[in-house]
Amino acid sequence: MENYLKKNFDVDPKRPSEEALMRWRSAVRVVKNPRRRFRMVADLAKRAEAERKRKKLQEKLRVALYVQKAALHFIDAGSRPIEYKLSQETLLAGYGIEPDELESIVRSHNSKAVESRGGVEGLAREVSVSLPDGVASEEVSNRQNVYGFNRYAEKPARSFWMFVWEALHDLTLIILMICAAVSIGVGIPTEGWPDGVYDGLGIVLSILLVVIVTAVSDYKQSLQFKALDKEKKNLIVQVTRDGYRKKLSIYDLVVGDIVHLSIGDQVPADGILISGYSLTIDESSLSGETEPVHINRDRPFLLSGTKVQDGSGKMLVTSVGMRTEWGRLMVTLSEGGEDETPLQVKLNGVATVIGKIGLVFAVLTFLVLTLRFLVEKAQHHQIKHWSSIDAMKLLNYFAIAVTIVVVAVPEGLPLAVTLSLAFAMKKLMNDKALVRHLSACETMGSASCICTDKTGTLTTNHMVVTKLWICNEAKTIKSGDNEKLLKPSVSDAVFNIFLQSIFQNTGSEVVKDKDGRTNILGTPTERAILEFGLILGGDSTFHREESAIVKVEPFNSVKKRMSVLVSLPNNGGFRAFCKGASEIILNMCDKIINVDGKAVPISEEQRKNLTNVINGFSSEALRTLCLAFQDIKGNHKAESIPENNYTLIAVVGIKDPVRPGVREAVETCLAAGITVRMVTGDNIHTAKAIAKECGILTDGGLAIEGTDFRSKNPQEMQELIPKLQVMARSSPTDKYILVTQLRNVFKEVVAVTGNGTNDAPALHEADIGLAMGIAGTEVAKENADVIIMDDNFTTIVTVARWGRSVYINIQKFVQFQLTVNIVALVINFVAACITGSAPLTAVQLLWVNMIMDTLGALALATEPPHEGLMQRPPIGRNVHFITVTMWRNIIGQSIYQIIVLGVLTFCGKKILKLSGPNATLILNTFIFNSFVFCQVMFTD
Ligand SMILES: Nc1ncnc2c1ncn2[C@@H]1O[C@H](COP(=O)(O)OP(=O)(O)OP(=O)(O)O)[C@@H](O)[C@H]1O
Ligand SMILES: [Ca+2]
């Protein structure tokens, strides 16, 4: 059986191949109840259709962007914009440009039109927005009326009654309805009113029960998926409104909004660049074009749905919602449903196998019954006389056979998986984990290894500068410190350049909100440094305006540094600032600032001393950064920011405490047989200190730097990886290599956490990708299977626990279902052979089947996890789903039940002292009830 399952019912948990999806579908082609079987399964035809539509849209877009544009250059040369009249509506609302016009300018990348309208400033005027202050909140609804909402068309939700109607289409239910009708139709004339309707009414009631339960459960689930879908698509964007920078839901974005973009963001609407630094966009999600696009004044168009690959910038929103290509694409995106999970498919396989066995038994039962009947007839020499009663008898045999087939196919199995996963998904949502792909829930149960990053997952991500080294002196910063901290010991010259390097070389921004409170926006590291600058008495606006920023190289995880180039006032030349990972910056420095603010060469001894300082800070689990600068004299054409010859200003140590509960969570993982590895971009000493504190780094464990790891050959890697507990200063590729090695060579089921754009490849490759909800970028989330909403490592353990619970619940349900099926089959078959009639009637069998499929699935699938789950090893890759223990339970239980029921069937009348005309009837009822009770007891 396992082999058969493996061959036909095996799909990958992540991105299953179309071929595998088709394969199992064709293996279950002849199912008796397709409606039910495929209820929660992706509709491949619909999906292919959507895919075709999407491809066509993309193709169209690509032509528009890359081919037509070239042509446009010729056509447009010299042509003036067509004068056209504004519609009354737009005029009244106070705008100078039509939504259609805006839409077409950006869509066709028409730079000429932008120029003729006075560039982005001109366009801003036409949509009446001030570039520094952004949209005024009162105006939002006005803009939405004219230019539309940033929402995509959705299919209308299906009503509850649609689900009821669908539930009624179930084949078992239809048969039962006919039975009920017949029963009532026959009952009234024979038994009279009201005795004659009881049987039929009973069936009708149970049909109603099942229909309502099914419909309610399906309906609730559809609502849940809808809510989840909305949550998935609800991005938070940074905009300037009313003069303040703030966070906003993507749905509230309007034309005219000024959106801030940084690395890893998704462009939330169509728009035009206002200003930016090394802004690089990945348009592949939209046009399929993989070549990154550089956005600048000459090519200022930003399309909704594309991703920021590098750099940062500000854009003016020109079209939203269904006026963007992305909007049109989004509509096709959710078409056809999600991929089914491996368990769903596997259980479809189990159901099919049992169905086939059932079919054999059904045929056998029918043959045996008919044969017996014929033999009996022959014995009475009536073989030539056929009455209608005989025909009825044969018909009844046939009905029993059909019922056995119906009962034998445990259709509740695949359904139970869906219910179970959906239930886990809902519970996980409450526990701050958003499951993007159902299969992740399932895979997480077998995770044997977690590669986690450090910052924000193990630590709180609330960073504070607690140590400073400047002018040969290390200082500890306490909470009450203020501007006096550096005053006597550090000269004004040094103090000034230090503050400049803090406030000019930053990706963050100090903003005042409406109530005048100071807020710092940006990444935690940047915020900590700016905050420190404020403590020292720095003034963000003052220092920013001291000199003009010429060029910025925003931070990214590959370079691990950020630099800016500023032009000093009064033609004083240029100055470059650089800050970043301590060792890296130290290597870029050949001078150091002395007490008087002069740059002097670093002596060998001083360099050693500095390394000690850095290692000292790091060993205290601090994130250390170096700040450096250099003056560029003369007429240096400010083309690029230099990479060396810097002058070191200071070393800062930033504290990022370990989250409470992480140590325990790591312990839980270890107890559950899940190895935890830390892969971080931070310094090795910092990483080790934190790893020790969390219990990840143990005595025999190995901590290694990314560069070392990279240089190993495959042989060495194989020896090293089992011991590897910490990898520091890792590049995105290191993480990716580690994950592929763990998966391919060590056959581990790997969960990976990540937040940055750089983590995307590893998240994509992992068996389960977990992205951070707060600190995570859009790109990371998009490549993940689960989003950890509170960024907390403990939540990851919760996901694992639920994953295991799902698996075990389903195993329990399979065990239960299989037992029922075996018992029902054997009892009917044996009784038919021996007595010539089936003790469990068709209606009874159907009834049990129906209740079991629906209610049983519901009850067993939704059992919450218990602590014991995390005290056993993970379920490995490629283990048999039905374990030996399960077979033993199934067979043991079946034998027990068969004996009980067998004894009742054959000696029941004696044991229960039944006699009289109704004896058989009473006995069969008793058997039926025993059967049901056997199952009920077994469930516990
Ligand atoms: N805004 C910044 N400007 C300059 N350097 C930075 C900035 N942020 C972080 N760094 C430096 O880069 C290093 C970490 O970079 P990276 O982004 O690869 O790791 P991370 O994602 O923050 O850490 P983890 O992988 O543990 O989550 C830090 O140790 C720090 O020295
Ligand atoms: Ca990271």
XYZ file of C-alpha atoms and ligand atoms in Angstrom, residues 453-457 463 507 523 525-526 529 555-558 560-562 579-582 623-625 679-683 729-730 735 755-756 758-759, ligand 1:
68
model
C 18.614 34.698 12.700
C 19.477 36.624 15.766
C 18.384 40.195 15.540
C 14.763 40.643 16.387
C 13.995 36.938 16.612
C 18.383 48.670 20.615
C 18.809 56.064 6.851
C 15.630 50.319 11.464
C 20.170 49.927 14.677
C 19.818 53.302 13.047
C 22.409 55.608 17.006
C 22.735 49.941 4.015
C 22.387 46.427 2.786
C 23.333 43.121 4.318
C 25.889 42.226 1.712
C 27.053 45.627 5.926
C 27.718 49.345 5.853
C 26.185 52.616 4.834
C 29.426 53.446 9.240
C 28.831 49.767 9.631
C 30.068 46.406 10.834
C 33.014 47.140 13.100
C 26.266 44.940 18.368
C 29.274 47.040 17.498
C 29.515 49.590 14.740
C 22.781 32.379 11.374
C 23.390 36.058 11.792
C 24.900 39.023 10.039
C 26.429 40.218 13.266
C 29.946 39.968 14.661
C 28.907 37.677 9.621
C 27.042 35.584 7.156
C 22.495 31.012 4.705
C 13.490 39.230 7.977
C 15.604 40.842 5.317
C 18.631 38.977 1.724
C 16.919 36.108 3.516
N 21.858 50.804 9.323
C 23.072 50.289 9.384
N 24.113 50.996 8.953
C 25.321 50.476 8.990
N 25.620 49.276 9.446
C 24.647 48.516 9.901
C 23.310 48.984 9.902
N 22.539 48.022 10.417
C 23.339 47.001 10.702
N 24.613 47.283 10.412
C 25.767 46.412 10.550
O 25.521 45.239 9.759
C 25.578 44.090 10.565
C 24.426 43.128 10.365
O 23.928 43.102 9.127
P 22.793 42.103 8.651
O 21.669 42.896 8.127
O 23.430 41.098 7.760
O 22.340 41.338 9.967
P 20.948 41.414 10.683
O 19.904 40.938 9.751
O 20.753 42.733 11.276
O 21.182 40.355 11.820
P 20.485 38.964 11.911
O 20.944 38.179 10.742
O 20.939 38.414 13.193
O 19.024 39.239 11.879
C 25.497 44.552 11.980
O 26.323 43.791 12.775
C 25.943 45.974 11.958
O 27.288 46.047 12.306
